[in-house]
XYZ file of C-alpha atoms in Angstrom:
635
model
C 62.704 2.575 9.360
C 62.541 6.450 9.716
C 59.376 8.226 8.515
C 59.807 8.928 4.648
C 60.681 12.685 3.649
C 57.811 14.562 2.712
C 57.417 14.600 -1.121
C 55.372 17.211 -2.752
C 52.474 17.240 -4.322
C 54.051 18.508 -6.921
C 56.283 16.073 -7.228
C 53.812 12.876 -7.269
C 51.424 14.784 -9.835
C 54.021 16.341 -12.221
C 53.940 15.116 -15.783
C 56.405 12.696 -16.145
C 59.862 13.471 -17.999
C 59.084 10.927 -20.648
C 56.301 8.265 -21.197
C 54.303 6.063 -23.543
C 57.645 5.207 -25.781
C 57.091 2.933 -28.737
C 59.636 2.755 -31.571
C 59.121 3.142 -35.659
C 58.608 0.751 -38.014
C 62.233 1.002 -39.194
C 63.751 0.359 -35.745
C 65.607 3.467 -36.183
C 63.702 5.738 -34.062
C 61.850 6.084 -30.765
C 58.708 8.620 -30.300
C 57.625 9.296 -26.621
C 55.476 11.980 -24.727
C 57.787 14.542 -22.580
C 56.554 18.074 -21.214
C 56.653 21.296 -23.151
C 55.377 24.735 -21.443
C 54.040 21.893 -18.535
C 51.690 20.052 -20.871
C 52.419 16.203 -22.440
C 53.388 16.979 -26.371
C 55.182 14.154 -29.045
C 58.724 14.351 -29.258
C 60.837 11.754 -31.255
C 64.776 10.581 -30.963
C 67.278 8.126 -32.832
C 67.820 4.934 -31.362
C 71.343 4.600 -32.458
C 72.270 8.906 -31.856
C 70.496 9.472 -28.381
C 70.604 13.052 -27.848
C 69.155 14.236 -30.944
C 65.292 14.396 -29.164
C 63.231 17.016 -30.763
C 59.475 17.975 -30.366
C 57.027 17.460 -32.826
C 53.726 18.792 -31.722
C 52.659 21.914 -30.000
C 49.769 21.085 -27.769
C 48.323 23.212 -25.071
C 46.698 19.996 -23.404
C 48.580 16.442 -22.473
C 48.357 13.914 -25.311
C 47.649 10.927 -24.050
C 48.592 8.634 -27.144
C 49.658 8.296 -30.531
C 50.435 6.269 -33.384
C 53.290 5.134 -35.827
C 52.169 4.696 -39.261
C 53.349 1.883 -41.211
C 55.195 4.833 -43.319
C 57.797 6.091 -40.624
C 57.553 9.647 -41.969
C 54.121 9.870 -40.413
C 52.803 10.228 -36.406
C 49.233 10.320 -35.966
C 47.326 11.513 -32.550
C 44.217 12.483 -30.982
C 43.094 15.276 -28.660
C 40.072 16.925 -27.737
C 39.163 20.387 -26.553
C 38.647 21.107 -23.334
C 37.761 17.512 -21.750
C 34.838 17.764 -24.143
C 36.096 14.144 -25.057
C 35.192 15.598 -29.094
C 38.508 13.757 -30.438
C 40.091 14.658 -33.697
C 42.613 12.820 -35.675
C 45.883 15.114 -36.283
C 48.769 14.150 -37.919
C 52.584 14.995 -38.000
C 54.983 14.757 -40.963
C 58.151 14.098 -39.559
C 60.118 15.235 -42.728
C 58.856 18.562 -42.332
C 59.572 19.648 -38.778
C 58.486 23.372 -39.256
C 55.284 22.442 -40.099
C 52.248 22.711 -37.928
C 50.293 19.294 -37.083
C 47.380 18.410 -39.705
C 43.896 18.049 -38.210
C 42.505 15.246 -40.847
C 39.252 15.365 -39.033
C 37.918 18.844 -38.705
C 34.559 18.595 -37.946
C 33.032 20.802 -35.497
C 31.256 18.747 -32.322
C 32.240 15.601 -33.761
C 34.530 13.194 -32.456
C 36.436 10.000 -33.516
C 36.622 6.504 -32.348
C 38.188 3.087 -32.655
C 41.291 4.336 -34.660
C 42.478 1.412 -36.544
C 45.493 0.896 -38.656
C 44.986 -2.163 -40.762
C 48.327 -4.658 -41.150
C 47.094 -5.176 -44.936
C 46.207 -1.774 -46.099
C 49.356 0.291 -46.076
C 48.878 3.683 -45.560
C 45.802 3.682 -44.654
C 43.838 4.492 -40.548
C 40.136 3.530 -40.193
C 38.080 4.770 -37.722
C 34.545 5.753 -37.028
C 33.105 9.335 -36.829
C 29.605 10.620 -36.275
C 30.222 14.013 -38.261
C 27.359 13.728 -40.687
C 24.951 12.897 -37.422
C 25.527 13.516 -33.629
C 23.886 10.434 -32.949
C 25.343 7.909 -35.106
C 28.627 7.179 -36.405
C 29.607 5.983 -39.876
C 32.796 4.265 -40.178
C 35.593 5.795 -42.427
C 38.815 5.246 -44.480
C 41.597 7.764 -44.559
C 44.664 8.004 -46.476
C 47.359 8.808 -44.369
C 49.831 10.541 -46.980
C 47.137 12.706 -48.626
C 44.471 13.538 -46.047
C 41.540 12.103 -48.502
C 38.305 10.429 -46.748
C 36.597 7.513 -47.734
C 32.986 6.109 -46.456
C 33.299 2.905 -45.759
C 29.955 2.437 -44.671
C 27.014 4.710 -43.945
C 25.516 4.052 -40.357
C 21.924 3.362 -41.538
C 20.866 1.431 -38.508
C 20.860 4.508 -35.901
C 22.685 5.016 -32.792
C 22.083 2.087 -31.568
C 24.360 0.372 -34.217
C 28.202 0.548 -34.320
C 30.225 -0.329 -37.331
C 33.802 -1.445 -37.233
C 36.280 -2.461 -40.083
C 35.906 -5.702 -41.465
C 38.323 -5.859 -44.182
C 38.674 -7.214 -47.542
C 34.807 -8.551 -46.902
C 32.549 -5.886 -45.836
C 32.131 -3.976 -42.078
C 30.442 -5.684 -39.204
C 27.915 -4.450 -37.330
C 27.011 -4.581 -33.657
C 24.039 -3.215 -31.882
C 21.398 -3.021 -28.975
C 18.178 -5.007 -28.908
C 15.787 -3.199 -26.922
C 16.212 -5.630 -24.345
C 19.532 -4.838 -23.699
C 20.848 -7.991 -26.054
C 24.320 -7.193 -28.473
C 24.241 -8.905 -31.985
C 27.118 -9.065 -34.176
C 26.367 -9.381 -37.698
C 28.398 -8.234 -41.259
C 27.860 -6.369 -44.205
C 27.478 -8.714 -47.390
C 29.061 -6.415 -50.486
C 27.497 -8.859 -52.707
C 23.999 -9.701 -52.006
C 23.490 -5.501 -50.235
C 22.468 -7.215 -46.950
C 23.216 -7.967 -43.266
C 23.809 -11.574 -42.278
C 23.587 -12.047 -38.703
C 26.481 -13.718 -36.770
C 26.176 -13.686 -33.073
C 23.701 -12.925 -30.213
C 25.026 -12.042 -26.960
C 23.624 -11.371 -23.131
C 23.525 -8.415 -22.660
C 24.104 -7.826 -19.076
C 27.607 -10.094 -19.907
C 28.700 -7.209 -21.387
C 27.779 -3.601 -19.930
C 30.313 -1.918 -22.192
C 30.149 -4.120 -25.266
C 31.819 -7.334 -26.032
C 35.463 -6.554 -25.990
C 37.677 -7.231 -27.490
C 36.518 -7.575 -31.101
C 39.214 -7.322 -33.395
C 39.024 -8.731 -37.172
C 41.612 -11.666 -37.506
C 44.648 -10.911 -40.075
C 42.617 -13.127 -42.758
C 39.221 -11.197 -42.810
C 37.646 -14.477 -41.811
C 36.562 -14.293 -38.297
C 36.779 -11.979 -35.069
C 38.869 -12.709 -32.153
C 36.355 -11.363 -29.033
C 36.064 -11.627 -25.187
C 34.062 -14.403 -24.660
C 32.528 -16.208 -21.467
C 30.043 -18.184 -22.714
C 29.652 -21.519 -20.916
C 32.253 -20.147 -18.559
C 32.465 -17.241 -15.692
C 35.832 -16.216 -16.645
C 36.679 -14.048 -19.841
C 38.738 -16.012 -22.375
C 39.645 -15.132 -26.239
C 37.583 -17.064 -28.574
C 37.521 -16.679 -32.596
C 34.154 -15.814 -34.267
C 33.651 -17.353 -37.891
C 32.118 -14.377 -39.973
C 30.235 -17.166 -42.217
C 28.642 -19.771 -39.949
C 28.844 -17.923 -36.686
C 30.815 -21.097 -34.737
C 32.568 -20.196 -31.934
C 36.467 -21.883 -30.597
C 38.206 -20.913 -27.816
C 41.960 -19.315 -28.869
C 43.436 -18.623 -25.562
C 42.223 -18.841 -21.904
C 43.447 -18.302 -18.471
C 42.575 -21.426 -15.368
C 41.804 -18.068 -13.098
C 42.036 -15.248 -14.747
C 39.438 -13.066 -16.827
C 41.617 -11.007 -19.694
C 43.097 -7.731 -18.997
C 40.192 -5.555 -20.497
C 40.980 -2.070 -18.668
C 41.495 -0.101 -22.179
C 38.065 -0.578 -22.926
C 37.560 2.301 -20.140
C 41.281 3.209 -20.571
C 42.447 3.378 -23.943
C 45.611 4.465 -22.890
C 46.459 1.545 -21.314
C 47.763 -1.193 -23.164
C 44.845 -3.422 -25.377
C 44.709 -7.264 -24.232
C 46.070 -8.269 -27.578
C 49.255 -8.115 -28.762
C 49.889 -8.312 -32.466
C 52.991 -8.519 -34.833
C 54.050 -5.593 -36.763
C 55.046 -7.704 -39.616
C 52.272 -9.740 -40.110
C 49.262 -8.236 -38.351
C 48.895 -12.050 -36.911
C 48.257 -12.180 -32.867
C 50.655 -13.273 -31.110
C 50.184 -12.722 -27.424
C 47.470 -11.939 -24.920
C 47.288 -10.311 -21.369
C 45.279 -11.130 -18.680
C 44.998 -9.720 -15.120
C 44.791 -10.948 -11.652
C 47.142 -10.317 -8.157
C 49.465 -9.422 -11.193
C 49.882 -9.469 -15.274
C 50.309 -12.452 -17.137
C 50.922 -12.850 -20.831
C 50.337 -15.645 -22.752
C 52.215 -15.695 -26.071
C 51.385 -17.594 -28.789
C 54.324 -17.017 -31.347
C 57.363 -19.212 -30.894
C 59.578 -16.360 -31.560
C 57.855 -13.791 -29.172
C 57.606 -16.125 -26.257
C 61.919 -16.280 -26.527
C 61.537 -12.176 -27.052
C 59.088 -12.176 -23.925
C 61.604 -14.384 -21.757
C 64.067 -11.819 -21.647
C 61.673 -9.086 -21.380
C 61.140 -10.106 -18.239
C 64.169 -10.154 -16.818
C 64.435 -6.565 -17.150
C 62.420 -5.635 -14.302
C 60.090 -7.069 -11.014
C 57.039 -5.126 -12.641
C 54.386 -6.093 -14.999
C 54.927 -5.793 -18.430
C 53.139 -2.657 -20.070
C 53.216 -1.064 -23.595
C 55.113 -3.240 -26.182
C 56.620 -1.911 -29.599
C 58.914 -3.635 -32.395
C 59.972 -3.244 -35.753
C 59.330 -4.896 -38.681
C 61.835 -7.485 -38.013
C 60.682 -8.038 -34.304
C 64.387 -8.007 -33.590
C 63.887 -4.357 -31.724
C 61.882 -3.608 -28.746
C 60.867 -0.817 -26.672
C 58.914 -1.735 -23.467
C 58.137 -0.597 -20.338
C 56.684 -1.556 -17.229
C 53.930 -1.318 -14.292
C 55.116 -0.994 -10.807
C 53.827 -0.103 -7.263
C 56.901 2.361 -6.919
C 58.709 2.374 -10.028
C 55.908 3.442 -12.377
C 57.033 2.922 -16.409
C 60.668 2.289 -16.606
C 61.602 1.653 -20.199
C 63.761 -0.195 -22.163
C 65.387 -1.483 -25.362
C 65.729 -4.464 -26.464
C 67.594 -5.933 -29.482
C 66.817 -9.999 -29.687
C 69.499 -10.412 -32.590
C 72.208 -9.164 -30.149
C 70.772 -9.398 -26.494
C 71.663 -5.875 -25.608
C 69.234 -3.750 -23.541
C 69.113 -0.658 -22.123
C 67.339 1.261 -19.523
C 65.871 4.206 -21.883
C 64.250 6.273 -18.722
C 62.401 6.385 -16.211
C 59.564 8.444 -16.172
C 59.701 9.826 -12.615
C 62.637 9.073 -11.924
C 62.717 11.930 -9.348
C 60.747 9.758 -6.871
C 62.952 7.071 -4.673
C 61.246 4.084 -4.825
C 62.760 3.534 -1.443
C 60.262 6.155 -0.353
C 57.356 4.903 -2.217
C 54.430 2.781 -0.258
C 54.128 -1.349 -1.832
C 50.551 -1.788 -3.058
C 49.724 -5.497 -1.367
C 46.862 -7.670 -2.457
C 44.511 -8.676 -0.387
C 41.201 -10.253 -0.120
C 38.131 -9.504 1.999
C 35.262 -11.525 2.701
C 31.985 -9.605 2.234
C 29.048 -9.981 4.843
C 27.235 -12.267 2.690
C 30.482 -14.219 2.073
C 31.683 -12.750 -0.926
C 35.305 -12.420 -1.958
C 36.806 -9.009 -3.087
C 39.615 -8.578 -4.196
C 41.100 -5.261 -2.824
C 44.849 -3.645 -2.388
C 45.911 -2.376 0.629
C 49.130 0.211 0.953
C 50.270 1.037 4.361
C 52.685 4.177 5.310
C 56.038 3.504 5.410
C 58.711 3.918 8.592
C 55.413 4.145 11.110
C 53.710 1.079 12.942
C 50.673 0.266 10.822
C 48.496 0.246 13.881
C 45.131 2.706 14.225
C 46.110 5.153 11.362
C 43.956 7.503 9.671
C 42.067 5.378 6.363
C 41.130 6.145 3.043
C 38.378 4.272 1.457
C 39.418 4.662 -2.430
C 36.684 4.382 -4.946
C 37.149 3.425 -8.398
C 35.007 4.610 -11.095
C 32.596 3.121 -13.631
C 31.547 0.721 -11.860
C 32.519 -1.686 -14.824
C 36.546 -1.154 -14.104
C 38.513 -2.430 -11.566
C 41.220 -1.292 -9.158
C 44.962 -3.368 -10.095
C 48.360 -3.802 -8.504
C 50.354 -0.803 -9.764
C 51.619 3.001 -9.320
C 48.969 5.487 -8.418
C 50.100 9.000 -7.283
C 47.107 9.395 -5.114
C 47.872 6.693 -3.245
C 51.101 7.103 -2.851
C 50.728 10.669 -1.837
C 48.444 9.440 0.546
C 50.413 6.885 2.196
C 53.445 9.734 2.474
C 51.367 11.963 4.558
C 50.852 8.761 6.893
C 47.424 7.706 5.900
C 46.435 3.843 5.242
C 44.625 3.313 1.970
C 41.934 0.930 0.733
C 40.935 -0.188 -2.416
C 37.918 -2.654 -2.439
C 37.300 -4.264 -5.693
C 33.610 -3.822 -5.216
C 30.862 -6.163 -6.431
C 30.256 -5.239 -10.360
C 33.924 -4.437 -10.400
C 35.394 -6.504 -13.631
C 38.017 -8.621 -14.110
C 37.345 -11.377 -11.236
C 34.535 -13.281 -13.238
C 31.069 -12.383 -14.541
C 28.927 -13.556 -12.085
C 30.802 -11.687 -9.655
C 29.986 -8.443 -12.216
C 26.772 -9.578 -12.512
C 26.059 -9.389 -8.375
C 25.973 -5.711 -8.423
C 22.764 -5.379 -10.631
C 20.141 -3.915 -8.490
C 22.797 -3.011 -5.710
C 23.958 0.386 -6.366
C 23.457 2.480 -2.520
C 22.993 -1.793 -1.925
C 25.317 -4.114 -1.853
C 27.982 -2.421 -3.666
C 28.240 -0.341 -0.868
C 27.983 -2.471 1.741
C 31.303 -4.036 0.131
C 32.912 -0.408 0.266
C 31.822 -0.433 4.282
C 32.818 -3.741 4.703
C 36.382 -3.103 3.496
C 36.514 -0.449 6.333
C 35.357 -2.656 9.330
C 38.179 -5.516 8.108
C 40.713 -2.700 8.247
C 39.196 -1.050 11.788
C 39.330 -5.323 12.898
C 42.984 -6.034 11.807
C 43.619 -2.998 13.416
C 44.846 -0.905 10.617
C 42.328 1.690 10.434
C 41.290 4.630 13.389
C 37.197 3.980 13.277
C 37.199 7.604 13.849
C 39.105 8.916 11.030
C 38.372 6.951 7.796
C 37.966 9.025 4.879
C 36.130 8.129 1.607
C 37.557 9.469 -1.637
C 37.015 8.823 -5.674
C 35.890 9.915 -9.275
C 32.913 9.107 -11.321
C 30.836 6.248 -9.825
C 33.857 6.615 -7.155
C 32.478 10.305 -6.197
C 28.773 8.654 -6.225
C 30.043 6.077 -3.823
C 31.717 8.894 -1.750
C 28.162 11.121 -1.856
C 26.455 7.853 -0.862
C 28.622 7.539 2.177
C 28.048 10.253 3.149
C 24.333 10.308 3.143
C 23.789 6.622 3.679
C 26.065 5.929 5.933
C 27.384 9.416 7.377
C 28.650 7.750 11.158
C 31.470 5.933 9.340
C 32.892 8.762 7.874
C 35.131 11.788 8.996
C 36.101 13.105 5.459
C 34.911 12.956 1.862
C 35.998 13.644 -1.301
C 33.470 13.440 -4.424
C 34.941 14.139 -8.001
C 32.589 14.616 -10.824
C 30.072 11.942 -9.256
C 26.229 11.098 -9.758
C 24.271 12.802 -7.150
C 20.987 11.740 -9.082
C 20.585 8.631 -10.777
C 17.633 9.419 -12.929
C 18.740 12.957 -14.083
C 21.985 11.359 -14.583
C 20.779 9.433 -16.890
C 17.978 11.466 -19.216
C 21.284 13.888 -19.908
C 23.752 11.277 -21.426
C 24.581 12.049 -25.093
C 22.208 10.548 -27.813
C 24.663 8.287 -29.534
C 25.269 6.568 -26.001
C 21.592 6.146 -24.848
C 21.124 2.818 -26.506
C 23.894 1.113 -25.111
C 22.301 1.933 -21.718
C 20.021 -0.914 -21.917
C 22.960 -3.332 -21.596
C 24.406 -1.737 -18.382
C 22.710 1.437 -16.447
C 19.098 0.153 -17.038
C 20.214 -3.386 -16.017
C 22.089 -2.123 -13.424
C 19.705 0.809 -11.742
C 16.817 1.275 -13.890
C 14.681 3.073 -16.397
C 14.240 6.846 -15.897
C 11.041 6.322 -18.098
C 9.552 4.002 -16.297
C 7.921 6.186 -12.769
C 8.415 3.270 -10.087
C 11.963 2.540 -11.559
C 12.297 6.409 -11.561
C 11.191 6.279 -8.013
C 13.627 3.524 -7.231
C 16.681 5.510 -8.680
C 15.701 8.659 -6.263
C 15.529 6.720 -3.450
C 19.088 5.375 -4.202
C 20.747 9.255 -5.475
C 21.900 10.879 -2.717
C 20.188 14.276 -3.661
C 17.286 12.620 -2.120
C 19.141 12.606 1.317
C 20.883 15.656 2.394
C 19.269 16.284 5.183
C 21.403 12.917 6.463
C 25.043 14.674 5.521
C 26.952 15.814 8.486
C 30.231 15.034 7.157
C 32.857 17.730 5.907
C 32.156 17.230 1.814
C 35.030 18.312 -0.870
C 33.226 18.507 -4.323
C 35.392 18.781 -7.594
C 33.908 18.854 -11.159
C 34.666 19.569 -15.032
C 32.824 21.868 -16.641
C 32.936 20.027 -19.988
C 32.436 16.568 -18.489
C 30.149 14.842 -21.290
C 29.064 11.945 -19.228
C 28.782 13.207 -15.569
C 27.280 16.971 -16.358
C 27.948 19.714 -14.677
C 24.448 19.822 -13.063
C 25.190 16.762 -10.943
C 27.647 18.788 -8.542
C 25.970 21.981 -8.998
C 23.093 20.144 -7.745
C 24.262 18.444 -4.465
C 26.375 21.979 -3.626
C 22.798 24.204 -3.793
C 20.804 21.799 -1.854
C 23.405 21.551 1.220
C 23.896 25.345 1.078
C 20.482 25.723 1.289
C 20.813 23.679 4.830
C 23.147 25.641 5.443
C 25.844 22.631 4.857
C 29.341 23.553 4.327
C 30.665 21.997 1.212
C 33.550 22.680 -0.725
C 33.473 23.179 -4.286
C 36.014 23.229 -6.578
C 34.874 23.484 -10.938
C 37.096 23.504 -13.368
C 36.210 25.343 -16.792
C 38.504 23.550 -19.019
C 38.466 19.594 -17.458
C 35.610 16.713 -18.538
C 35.509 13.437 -16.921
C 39.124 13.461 -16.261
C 41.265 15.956 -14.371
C 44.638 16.149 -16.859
C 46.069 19.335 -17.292
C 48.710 19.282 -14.610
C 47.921 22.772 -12.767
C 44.371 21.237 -12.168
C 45.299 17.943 -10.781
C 48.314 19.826 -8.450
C 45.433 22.666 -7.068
C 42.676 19.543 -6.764
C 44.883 17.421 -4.960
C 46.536 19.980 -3.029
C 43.027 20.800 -2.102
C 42.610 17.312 -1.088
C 45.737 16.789 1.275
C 44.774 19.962 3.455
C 41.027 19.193 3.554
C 41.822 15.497 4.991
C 44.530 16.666 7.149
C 42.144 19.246 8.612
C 39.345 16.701 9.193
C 41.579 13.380 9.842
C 44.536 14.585 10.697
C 47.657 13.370 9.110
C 49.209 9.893 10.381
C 52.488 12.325 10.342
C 51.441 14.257 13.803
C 48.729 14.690 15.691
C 45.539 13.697 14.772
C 42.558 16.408 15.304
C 39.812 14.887 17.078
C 40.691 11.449 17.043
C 40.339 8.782 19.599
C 43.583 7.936 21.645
């Protein structure tokens, strides 16, 4: 096969024509995200009239998600400003399409979380919000129609306490022990108390237990759970005696938790839109499988799946569960979406979001696993150039972020930008990676600039030994803890390394740290304290320096690219600013690249197009591409 044409960067990056479909509660429309003036904004369209699509919102920034209300006359979303992550709740009235969106929560430097819109109170979202204090966050009731706020329930616990609806029977309560422990307990209306439920471990949950979601009936909470077990299964809670039984479980696989990092991304419950009742559940290995637990949604998800090769994604029905709009994850045809009407067995192929890109000319994403020095499994991916012999090509290491998230089979525009301009790529599910068991999470503590990394290096030698990989021009690249792992590499291990790319990463553990925002410091004893240490505490201090590569750049010798939001409210500013003065100062050249109106994401599409454009000439200047000659490389 003949070398792929050369597809833009433009192309891979550009927002897509349509996305994130879902359909009202009526059946008789769809809503979906499309471009306007280059930026993601709602738009809605009949089912039955396609053709009549018209834009609903006026956004200067990509929405990322939304929400039909059980009223189909409403649309609710959230956006922030800037990438300052400070999300409001707006909301659209579709009967008045001349009128501007509604921001319901207008409170300046406060944000919103864990939007909920409860089966068995019409009309209404819940959510919580820490506008009366920075640090904590009470939870709230909001009618939809009229805009009016309600306090559910005053945060009087601080912020290491979260509340989350409950409902008929009070709000429960989690929070941090100061040994890192969660507890679950719930409001008692009646005797003005808080009964205690549940105790977890701590370090079994870095982010939280997830999910917790109230059952239909008040009664209980359906939650992650691995107790007694190293994989993640779905287990009901009983809010009155605190028993535990198991609802659903996979033989190998953990459940698909990668919205508690991504809330974009489809939750690992699926629930009815009649009832409110659950009635499937994903979990995530090689691939996606979905468990359904509803006689009449395991016939629905039969034929689902025969409309496409990919793994099932976002899910929306009406009332009657008769309609459908899905779509699906792919390695090279990212999100196609369909309809689906049970009653009749007609479906459709709605669009596709990129549906400029060939899939022809698109790199497959292969699983595979590597065996770590010490004999550890990790699951990684692999995706190889097309039309060239996958023999000594130039690498690059991917990083993902957190490090409680994990790389999965799927389209990624990086990638696949990569592997057009001939280079191999990498993705090494990395010790503390989730998703492939806790203890396997739980072999990271202690290891960051450790183990974890010596995971990341042995992913390169496996691809150097099945000759894959040019030892000479391997490249590391990622965001967040990926962009640590990159400034690591590049001052722990600087030989293996031609190229790297760091994008809003930790340069210094401990000052990392001491500037998260107040309501986040107590979780920190469940995962970053477990995980690396105590700034407070001077020999864990000292232990967190020696592992930050600030403390080694007198070891960097490899070409550095450095990009970085100014708004980012979890990796500041400081940390890049940081690294970039102390390498000048050696007189290190180091590319910088800050972006005034990004956070701890790069969205707006002219920022990801001049970052990554960035990217493809800086590794084809230090690797060279796989497409001609390489510059400097071994023969």
């Amino acid at each position: 096969m003949a070398l792929p044409k050369p597809i833009s960067v433009e192309e891979f990056f550009a927002p897509p024509v349509r996305s994130r479909a879902s359909l009202s509660p009526d059946g008789t429309k769809i809503a979906y995200l499309a471009p306007w003036e280059n930026h993601l904004n709602l738009w809605i369209e009949s089912v039955d009239a396609p053709g009549d699509a018209r834009r609903v919102t006026s956004e200067d920034r990509n929405l990322l998600s939304y929400h039909w209300t059980d009223d189909p006359r409403w649309l609710l979303y959230t956006r922030d400003q800037g990438g300052d992550e400070n999300r409001h709740l707006y909301r659209v009235d579709l009967e008045d399409p001349d009128a501007a969106a509604t921001d319901l929560t207008p409170f300046p430097g406060a944000r919103i979380m864990d939007l909920k819109l409860p089966a068995g109170r019409p009309g209404k979202a819940v959510f919580s919000s820490n506008s009366r204090n920075p640090a904590t966050f009470d939870l709230f009731e909001l009618d939809i129609a009229t805009g009016d706020l309600r306090t559910l329930a005053e945060n009087t616990g601080g912020a290491a306490t979260s509340l989350f609806y409950g409902g008929s029977k009070g709000p429960f309560t989690s929070d941090v022990t100061e040994q890192g422990e969660l507890r679950l307990s719930r409001w008692n209306e009646a005797t003005q108390t808080l009964c205690h439920i549940a105790q977890f471990e701590g370090e079994d949950y870095p982010l939280g237990v997830y999910p917790l979601e109230v059952t239909a009936d008040a009664g209980g909470v359906l939650f992650g759970s691995n107790r007694g077990s190293d994989r993640l299964r779905l287990a009901r809670l009983d809010a009155e005696t605190g028993e535990e039984t198991e609802v659903d479980s996979h033989p190998q696989y953990d459940l698909d938790t990668r919205a508690r990092v991504f809330p974009a991304l489809p939750s690992p419950l699926i629930f009815s839109r009649r009832t409110g009742e659950l009635i499937g559940v994903r979990y995530l290995g090689e691939r996606l499988v979905i468990n359904a637990l509803d006689p009449h949604f395991a016939e629905v998800l039969e034929n689902l799946r025969d409309l496409s090769d990919g793994d099932l994604a976002h899910i929306s029905s009406d009332e009657s569960e008769q309609r459908w709009v899905v779509s699906f994850t792919h390695d090279r045809d990212p999100g196609a979406t369909y309809f689906y009407d049970h009653s009749s067995g007609e479906s459709r192929l709605l669009f596709r979001p990129l549906g400029h890109l060939d899939p022809e000319q698109l790199a497959p994403m292969t699983p595979v696993t590597i065996t770590a020095r010490d004999g550890l499994a990790l699951p990684s991916h692999l995706t190889l150039p097309i039309g060239t012999e996958p023999h000594r090509l130039p690498l690059v290491l991917l990083v993902h972020g957190g490090p409680w998230d994990r790389d999965s089979w799927g389209f990624n525009p990086l990638v696949q930008l990569l592997a057009n301009r001939g280079y191999a790529v990498l993705q090494v599910n990395f010790r503390s990676s989730t998703g492939y068991g806790k203890s396997f999470m739980k072999a990271g503590i202690g290891e960051l600039a450790g183990k974890m990394h010596d995971d990341l290096i042995d992913g390169v030698n496996w691809a150097i030994q099945q000759g894959y990989a040019d030892p000479d021009r391997v490249a590391i690249l990622g965001g967040s803890y990926g962009g640590y792992a990159a400034l690591v590499g590049v001052t722990f291990t600087p030989d293996v390394f031609a190229a790297a790319v760091d994008i809003f990463g930790v340069s210094d553990l401990a000052n990392f740290l001491r500037n998260q925002p107040e309501f986040v410091r107590p979780a920190l004893a469940a995962n970053w304290f477990r995980w690396v240490g105590d700034p407070a505490d001077p020999q864990q201090e000292a232990d967190m320096l020696a592992r930050s590569p600030i403390s080694r750049v007198d070891q960097v010798r490899t070409p550095l690219l450095i990009a970085q939001g100014a708004n980012d409210a979890r990796v500041a500013q400081a940390e890049s600013d940081n690294m970039v003065q102390a390498l000048r100062a050696r007189g290190v050249p180091v590319e910088y690249i800050l972006m005034a109106d990004e956070g701890h994401s790069i969205e707006n599409p002219e920022n990801l197009i001049a970052v990554y454009r960035a990217v493809e000439r800086f590794l084809d200047e230090h690797l060279g591409s796989g497409r001609g000659e390489a510059r400097g490389a071994s023969a």
